[in-house]
Short mmCIF file of C-alpha atoms in Angstrom, two decimals:
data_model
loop_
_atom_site.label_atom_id
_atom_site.label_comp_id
_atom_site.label_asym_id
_atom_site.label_seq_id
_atom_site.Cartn_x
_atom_site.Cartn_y
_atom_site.Cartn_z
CA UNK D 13 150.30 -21.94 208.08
CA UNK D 14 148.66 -22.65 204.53
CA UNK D 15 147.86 -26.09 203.78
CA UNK D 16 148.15 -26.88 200.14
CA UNK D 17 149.33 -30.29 198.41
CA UNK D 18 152.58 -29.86 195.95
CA UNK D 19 151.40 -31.68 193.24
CA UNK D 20 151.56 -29.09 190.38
CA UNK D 21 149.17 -31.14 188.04
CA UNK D 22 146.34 -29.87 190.22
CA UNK D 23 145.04 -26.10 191.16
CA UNK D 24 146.36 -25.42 194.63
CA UNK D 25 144.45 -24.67 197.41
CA UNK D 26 145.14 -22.64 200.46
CA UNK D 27 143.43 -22.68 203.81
CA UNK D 28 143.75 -19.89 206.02
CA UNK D 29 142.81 -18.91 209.08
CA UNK D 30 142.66 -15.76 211.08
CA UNK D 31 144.06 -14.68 214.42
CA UNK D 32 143.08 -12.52 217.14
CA UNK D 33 145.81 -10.29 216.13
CA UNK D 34 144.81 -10.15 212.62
CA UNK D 35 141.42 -8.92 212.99
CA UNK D 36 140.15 -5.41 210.97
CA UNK D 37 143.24 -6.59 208.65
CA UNK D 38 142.87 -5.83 205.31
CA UNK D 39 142.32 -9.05 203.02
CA UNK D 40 144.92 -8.60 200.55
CA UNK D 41 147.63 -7.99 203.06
CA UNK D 42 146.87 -10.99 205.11
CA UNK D 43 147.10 -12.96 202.06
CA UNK D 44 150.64 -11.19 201.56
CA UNK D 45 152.03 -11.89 204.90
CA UNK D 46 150.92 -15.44 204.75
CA UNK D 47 151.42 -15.92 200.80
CA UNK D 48 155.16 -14.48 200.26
CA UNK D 49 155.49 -16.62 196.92
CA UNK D 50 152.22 -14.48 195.73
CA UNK D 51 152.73 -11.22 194.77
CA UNK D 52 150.25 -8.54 195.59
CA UNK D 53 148.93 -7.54 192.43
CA UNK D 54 148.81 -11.25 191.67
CA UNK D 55 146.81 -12.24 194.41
CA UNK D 56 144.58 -8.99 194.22
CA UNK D 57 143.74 -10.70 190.48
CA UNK D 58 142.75 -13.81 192.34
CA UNK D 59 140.56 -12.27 194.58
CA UNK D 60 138.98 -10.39 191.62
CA UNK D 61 138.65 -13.45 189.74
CA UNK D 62 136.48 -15.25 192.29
CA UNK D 63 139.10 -17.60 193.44
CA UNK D 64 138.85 -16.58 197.36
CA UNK D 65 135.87 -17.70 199.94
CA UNK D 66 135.59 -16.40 203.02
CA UNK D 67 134.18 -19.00 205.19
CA UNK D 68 132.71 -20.52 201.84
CA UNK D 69 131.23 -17.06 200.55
CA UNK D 70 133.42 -15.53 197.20
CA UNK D 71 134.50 -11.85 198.41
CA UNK D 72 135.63 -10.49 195.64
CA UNK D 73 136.84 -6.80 197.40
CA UNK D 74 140.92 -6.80 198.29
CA UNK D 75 140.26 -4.14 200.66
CA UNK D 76 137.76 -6.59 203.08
CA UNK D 77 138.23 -6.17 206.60
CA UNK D 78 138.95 -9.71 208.20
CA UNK D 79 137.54 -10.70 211.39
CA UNK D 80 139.15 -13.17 214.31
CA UNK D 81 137.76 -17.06 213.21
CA UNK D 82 137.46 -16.69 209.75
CA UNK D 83 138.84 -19.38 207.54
CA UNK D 84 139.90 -18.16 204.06
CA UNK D 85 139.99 -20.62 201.10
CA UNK D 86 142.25 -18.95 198.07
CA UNK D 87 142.38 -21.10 195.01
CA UNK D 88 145.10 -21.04 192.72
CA UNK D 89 144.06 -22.30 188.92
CA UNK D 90 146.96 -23.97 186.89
CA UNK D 91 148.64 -21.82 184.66
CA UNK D 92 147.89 -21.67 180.93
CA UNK D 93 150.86 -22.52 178.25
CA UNK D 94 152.50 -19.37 178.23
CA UNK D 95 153.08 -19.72 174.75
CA UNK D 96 150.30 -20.90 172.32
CA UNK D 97 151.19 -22.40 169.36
CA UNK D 98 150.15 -21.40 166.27
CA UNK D 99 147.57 -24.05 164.48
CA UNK D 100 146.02 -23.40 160.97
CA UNK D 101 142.35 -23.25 162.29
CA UNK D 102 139.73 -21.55 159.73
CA UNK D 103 138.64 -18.20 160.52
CA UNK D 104 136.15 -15.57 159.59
CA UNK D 105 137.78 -12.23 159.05
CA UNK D 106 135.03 -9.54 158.64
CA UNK D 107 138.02 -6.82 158.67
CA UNK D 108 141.52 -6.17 158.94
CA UNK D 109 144.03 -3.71 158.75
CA UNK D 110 148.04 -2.92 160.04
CA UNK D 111 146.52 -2.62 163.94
CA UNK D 112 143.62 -4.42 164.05
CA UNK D 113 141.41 -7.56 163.46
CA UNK D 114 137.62 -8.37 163.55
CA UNK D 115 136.84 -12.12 163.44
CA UNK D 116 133.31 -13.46 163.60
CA UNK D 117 133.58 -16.37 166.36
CA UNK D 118 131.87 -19.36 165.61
CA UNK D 119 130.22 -21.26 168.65
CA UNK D 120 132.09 -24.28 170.25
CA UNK D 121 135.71 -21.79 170.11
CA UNK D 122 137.28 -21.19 173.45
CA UNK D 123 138.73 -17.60 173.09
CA UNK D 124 142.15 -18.54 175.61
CA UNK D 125 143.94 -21.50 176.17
CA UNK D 126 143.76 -22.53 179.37
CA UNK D 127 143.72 -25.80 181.64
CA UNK D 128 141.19 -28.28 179.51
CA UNK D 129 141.43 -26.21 176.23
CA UNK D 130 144.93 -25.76 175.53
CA UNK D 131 144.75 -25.62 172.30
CA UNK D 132 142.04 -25.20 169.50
CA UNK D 133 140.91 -21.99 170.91
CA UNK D 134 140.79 -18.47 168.79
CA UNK D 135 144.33 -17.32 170.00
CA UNK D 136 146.21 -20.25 168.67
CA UNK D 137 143.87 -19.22 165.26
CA UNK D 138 145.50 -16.03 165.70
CA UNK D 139 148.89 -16.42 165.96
CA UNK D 140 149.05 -18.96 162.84
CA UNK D 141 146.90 -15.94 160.66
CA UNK D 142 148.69 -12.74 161.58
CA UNK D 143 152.23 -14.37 162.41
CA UNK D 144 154.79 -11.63 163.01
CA UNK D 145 151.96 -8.71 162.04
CA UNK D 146 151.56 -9.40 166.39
CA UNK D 147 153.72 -6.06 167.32
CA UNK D 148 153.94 -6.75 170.94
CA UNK D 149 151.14 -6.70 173.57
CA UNK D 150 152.82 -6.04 176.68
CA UNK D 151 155.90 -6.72 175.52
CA UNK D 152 155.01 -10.44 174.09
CA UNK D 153 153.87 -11.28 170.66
CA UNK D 154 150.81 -12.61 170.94
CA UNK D 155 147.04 -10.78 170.17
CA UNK D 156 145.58 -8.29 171.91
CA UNK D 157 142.11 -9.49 173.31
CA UNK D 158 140.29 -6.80 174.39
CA UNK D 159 136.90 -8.59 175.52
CA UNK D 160 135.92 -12.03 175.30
CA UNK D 161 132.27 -13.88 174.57
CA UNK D 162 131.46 -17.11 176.13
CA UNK D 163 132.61 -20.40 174.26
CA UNK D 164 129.34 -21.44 173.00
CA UNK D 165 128.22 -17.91 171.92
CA UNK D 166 129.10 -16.61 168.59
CA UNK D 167 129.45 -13.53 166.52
CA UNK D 168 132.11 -10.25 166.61
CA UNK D 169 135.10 -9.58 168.67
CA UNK D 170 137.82 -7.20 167.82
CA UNK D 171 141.59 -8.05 168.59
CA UNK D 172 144.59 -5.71 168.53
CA UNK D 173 147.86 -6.51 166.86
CA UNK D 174 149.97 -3.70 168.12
CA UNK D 175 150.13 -2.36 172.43
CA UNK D 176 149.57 0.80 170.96
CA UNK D 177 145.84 -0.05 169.53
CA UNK D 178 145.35 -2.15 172.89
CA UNK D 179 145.43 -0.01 175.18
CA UNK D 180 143.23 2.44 173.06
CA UNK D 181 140.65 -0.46 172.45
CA UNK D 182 141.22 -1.02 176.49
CA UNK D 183 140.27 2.91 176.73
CA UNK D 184 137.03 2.29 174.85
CA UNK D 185 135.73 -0.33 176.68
CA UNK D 186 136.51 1.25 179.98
CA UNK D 187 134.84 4.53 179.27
CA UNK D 188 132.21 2.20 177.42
CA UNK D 189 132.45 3.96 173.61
CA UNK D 190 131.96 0.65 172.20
CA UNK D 191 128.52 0.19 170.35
CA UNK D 192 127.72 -3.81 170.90
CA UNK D 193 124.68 -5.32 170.38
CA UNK D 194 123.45 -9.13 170.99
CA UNK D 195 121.10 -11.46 169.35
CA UNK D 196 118.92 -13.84 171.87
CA UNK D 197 116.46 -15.91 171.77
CA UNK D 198 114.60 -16.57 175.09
CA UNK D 199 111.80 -18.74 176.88
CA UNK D 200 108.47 -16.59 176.65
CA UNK D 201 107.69 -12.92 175.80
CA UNK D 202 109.31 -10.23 178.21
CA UNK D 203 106.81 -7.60 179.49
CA UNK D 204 107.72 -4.63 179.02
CA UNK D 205 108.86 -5.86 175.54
CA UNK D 206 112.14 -3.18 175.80
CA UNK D 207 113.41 -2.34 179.12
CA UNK D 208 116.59 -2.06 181.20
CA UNK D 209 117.69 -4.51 183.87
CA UNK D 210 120.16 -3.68 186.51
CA UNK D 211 121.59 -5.61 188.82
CA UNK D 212 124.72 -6.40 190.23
CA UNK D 213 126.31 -9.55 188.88
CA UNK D 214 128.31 -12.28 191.39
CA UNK D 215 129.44 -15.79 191.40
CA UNK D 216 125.97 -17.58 192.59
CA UNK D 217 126.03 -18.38 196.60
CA UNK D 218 124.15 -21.40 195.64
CA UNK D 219 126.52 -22.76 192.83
CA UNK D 220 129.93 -21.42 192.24
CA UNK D 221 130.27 -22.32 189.03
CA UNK D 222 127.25 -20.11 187.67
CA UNK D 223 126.90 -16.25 188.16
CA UNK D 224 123.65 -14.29 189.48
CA UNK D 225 122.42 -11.51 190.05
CA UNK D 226 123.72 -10.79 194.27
CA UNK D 227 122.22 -8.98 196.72
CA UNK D 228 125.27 -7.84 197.97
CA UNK D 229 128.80 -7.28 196.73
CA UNK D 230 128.97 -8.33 192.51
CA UNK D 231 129.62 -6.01 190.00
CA UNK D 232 127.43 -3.29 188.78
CA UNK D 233 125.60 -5.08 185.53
CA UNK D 234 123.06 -2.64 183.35
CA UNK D 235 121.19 -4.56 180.35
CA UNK D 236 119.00 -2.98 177.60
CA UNK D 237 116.86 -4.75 175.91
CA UNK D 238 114.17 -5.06 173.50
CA UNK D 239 111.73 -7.65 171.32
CA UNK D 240 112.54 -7.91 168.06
CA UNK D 241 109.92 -10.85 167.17
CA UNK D 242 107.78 -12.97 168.84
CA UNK D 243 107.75 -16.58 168.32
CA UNK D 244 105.42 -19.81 167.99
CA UNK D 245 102.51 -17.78 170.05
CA UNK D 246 104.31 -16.52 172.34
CA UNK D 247 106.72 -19.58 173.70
CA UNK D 248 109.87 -18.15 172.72
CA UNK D 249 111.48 -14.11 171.43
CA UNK D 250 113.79 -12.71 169.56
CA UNK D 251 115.60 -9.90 171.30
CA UNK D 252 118.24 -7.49 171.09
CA UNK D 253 120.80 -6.64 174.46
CA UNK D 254 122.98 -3.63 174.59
CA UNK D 255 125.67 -3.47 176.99
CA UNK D 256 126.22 -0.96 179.50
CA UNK D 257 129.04 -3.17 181.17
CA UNK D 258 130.56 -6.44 180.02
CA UNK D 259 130.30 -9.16 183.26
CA UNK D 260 130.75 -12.68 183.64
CA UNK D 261 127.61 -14.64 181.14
CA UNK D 262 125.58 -10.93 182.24
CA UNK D 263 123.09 -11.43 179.38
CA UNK D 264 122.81 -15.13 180.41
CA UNK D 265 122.34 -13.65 183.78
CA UNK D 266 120.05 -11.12 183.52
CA UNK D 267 117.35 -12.71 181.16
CA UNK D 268 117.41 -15.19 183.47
CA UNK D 269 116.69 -13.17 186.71
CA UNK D 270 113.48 -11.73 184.87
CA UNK D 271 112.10 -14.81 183.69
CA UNK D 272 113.16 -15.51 180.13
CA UNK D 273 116.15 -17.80 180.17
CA UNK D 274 117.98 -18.56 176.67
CA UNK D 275 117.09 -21.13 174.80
CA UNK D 276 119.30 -23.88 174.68
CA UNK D 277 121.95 -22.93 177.69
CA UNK D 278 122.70 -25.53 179.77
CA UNK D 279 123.93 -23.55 182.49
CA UNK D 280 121.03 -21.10 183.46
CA UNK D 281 118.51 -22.76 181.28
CA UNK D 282 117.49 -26.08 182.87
CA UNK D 283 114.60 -24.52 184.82
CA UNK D 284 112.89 -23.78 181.33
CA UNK D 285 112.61 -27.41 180.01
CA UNK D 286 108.96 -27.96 181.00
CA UNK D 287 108.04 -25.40 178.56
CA UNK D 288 109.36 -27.29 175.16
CA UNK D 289 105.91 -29.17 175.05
CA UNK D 290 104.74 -25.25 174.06
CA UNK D 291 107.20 -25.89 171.24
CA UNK D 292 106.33 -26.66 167.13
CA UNK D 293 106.84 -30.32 166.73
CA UNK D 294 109.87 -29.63 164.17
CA UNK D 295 111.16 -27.31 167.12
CA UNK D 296 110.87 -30.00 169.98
CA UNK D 297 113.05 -32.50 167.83
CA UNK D 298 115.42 -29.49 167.25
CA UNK D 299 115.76 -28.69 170.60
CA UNK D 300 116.94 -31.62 171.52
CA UNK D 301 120.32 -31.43 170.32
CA UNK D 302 120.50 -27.77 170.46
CA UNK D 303 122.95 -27.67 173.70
CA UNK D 304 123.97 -23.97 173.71
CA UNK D 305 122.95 -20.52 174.45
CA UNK D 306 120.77 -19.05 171.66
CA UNK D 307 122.98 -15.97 171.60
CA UNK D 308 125.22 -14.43 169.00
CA UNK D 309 127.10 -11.08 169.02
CA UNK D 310 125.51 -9.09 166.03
CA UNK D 311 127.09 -5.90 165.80
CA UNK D 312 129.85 -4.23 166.75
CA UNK D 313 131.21 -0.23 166.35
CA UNK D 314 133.71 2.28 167.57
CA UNK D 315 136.09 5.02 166.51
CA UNK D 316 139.09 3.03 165.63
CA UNK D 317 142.13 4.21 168.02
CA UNK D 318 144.95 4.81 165.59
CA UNK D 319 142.86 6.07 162.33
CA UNK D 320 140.03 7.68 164.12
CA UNK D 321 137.73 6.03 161.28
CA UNK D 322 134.17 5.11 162.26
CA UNK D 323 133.77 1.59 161.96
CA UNK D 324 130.69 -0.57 161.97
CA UNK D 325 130.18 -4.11 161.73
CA UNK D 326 127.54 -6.69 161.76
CA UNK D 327 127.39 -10.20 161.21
CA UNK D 328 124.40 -12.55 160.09
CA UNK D 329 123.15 -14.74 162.64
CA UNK D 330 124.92 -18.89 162.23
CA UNK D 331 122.83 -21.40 160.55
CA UNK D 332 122.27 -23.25 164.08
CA UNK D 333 119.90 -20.06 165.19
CA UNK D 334 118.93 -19.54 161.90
CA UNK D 335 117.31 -23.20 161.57
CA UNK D 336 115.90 -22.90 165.39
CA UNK D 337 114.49 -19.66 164.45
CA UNK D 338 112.65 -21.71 161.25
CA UNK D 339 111.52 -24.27 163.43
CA UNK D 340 109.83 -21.85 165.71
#
């Protein structure tokens, strides 16, 4: 039987374990036949969301084959408001029109509500800008997100406002005919200068709240890269990333896995701080408070869904890399 508490004000936790009889089971059925208030599609999203360990390693595969012994952990994460509300938050509109939006996210905004950012966050921006211009994602008025960027990264995303330009935008990404580039800045020089990086991308067997580049299992991840500028002799670059895929912090990820870490992020960064003293004076002092990635979505193109227009966008980087760029 699962074991999981009933207080709702907390993610529940199940603990499984499993039988002779169950062994060469498929995962996602097991969790079905012990997990009736689940659905199947519902707990397939789990499992794809990192939210199952399999004697404390993440499987992320619904198809797994189970073995006798094994004790499964599923976590269930609160759910998020259903319904936003709208709040009269500033935003930067680079372009709009009847189906769709482009917004230049400033760092600091979560995209989605959820459990610790209810509110505040670009969709409750959203839904107090465009109103009833929302058509119906899905059959509920609310914005279309197509792709997300981390909370303390800025620059471009583009939002639908009718299901009709989702699920072309959807179509884009998935056969990846989206033109996105990034802006970093990272610890050191990389050598080659311009390269590709490959490797798949997994929550971290070391730390599950951070994602790395795994061995086995992960996602397939594909990075290109390239210098744009060097910096202070050498202790820091600017470079460009184009995505092949879009995982979990992969940029974050996969500078990191080569050596050359962003500046600033607090999550894969921390192994970088001896090198500050290689720093300008005026850039040590900066550094300091700078507590986020160096990293900011600069461009952003595709053939729009319903017009079939080419459209192009880029955005300047924000005056927080703009004055840590001066200082280096």
């Amino acid at each position: 039987m699962p074991d999981n508490g009933n207080n709702t004000d907390h993610p529940q936790i199940y603990n499984l374990i499993v039988s002779d009889a169950e062994k060469k089971q498929r995962l996602d059925r097991f969790l079905v036949n012990h997990l009736p208030d689940l659905s199947r599609s519902r707990l397939q999203a789990l499992i794809s969301e990192n939210c199952l360990a399999i004697d404390e390693a993440i499987i992320e595969t619904p198809n797994y084959r189970l073995k006798p012994g094994q004790k499964l952990t599923l976590t269930v994460p609160l759910a998020a408001d259903p319904e936003p509300i709208a709040q009269d938050i500033p935003l930067d509109i680079i372009y709009e029109d009847p189906y769709l939006l482009i917004v230049n996210k400033p760092s600091g905004m979560v995209v989605h509500p959820a459990p610790g950012n209810s509110d505040g966050t670009l969709v409750n921006a959203l839904l107090y800008h465009c109103g009833d211009d929302f058509k119906g994602i899905g059959g509920v008025r609310r914005p279309g997100i197509v792709h997300r960027i981390d909370k303390d990264t800025s620059g471009l995303m583009v939002v639908a406002k009718t299901d009709e330009c989702h699920q072309g935008l959807v179509q884009l990404f998935a056969t990846h005919d989206i033109e996105r580039s990034y802006n970093a800045i990272v610890w050191g020089f990389p050598k080659p200068a311009a390269g590709q990086i490959q490797g798949n991308i997994g929550r971290s067997p070391k730390n599950r709240k951070k994602m790395a580049v795994v061995q086995r299992g992960g996602k397939t991840a594909v990075t290109h890269y390239k210098t744009l500028d060097v910096l202070s002799n050498g202790a820091a670059s600017i470079i460009e990333c184009r995505l092949e895929t879009g995982r979990t912090h992969q940029i974050r990820v996969h500078m990191t896995h080569i050596g050359h870490p962003l500046l600033g992020d607090p999550l894969y960064g921390s192994q970088s701080q001896s090198r500050h003293k290689n720093l300008p004076e005026e850039a040590q002092v900066l550094m300091k408070t700078f507590n986020r990635q160096a990293l900011h979505a600069k461009t952003l193109g595709f053939v729009h869904p319903i017009t079939k227009e080419n459209l192009s966008f880029s955005s300047e980087l924000s005056r927080d890399l703009k004055d840590l760029i001066i200082s280096l």
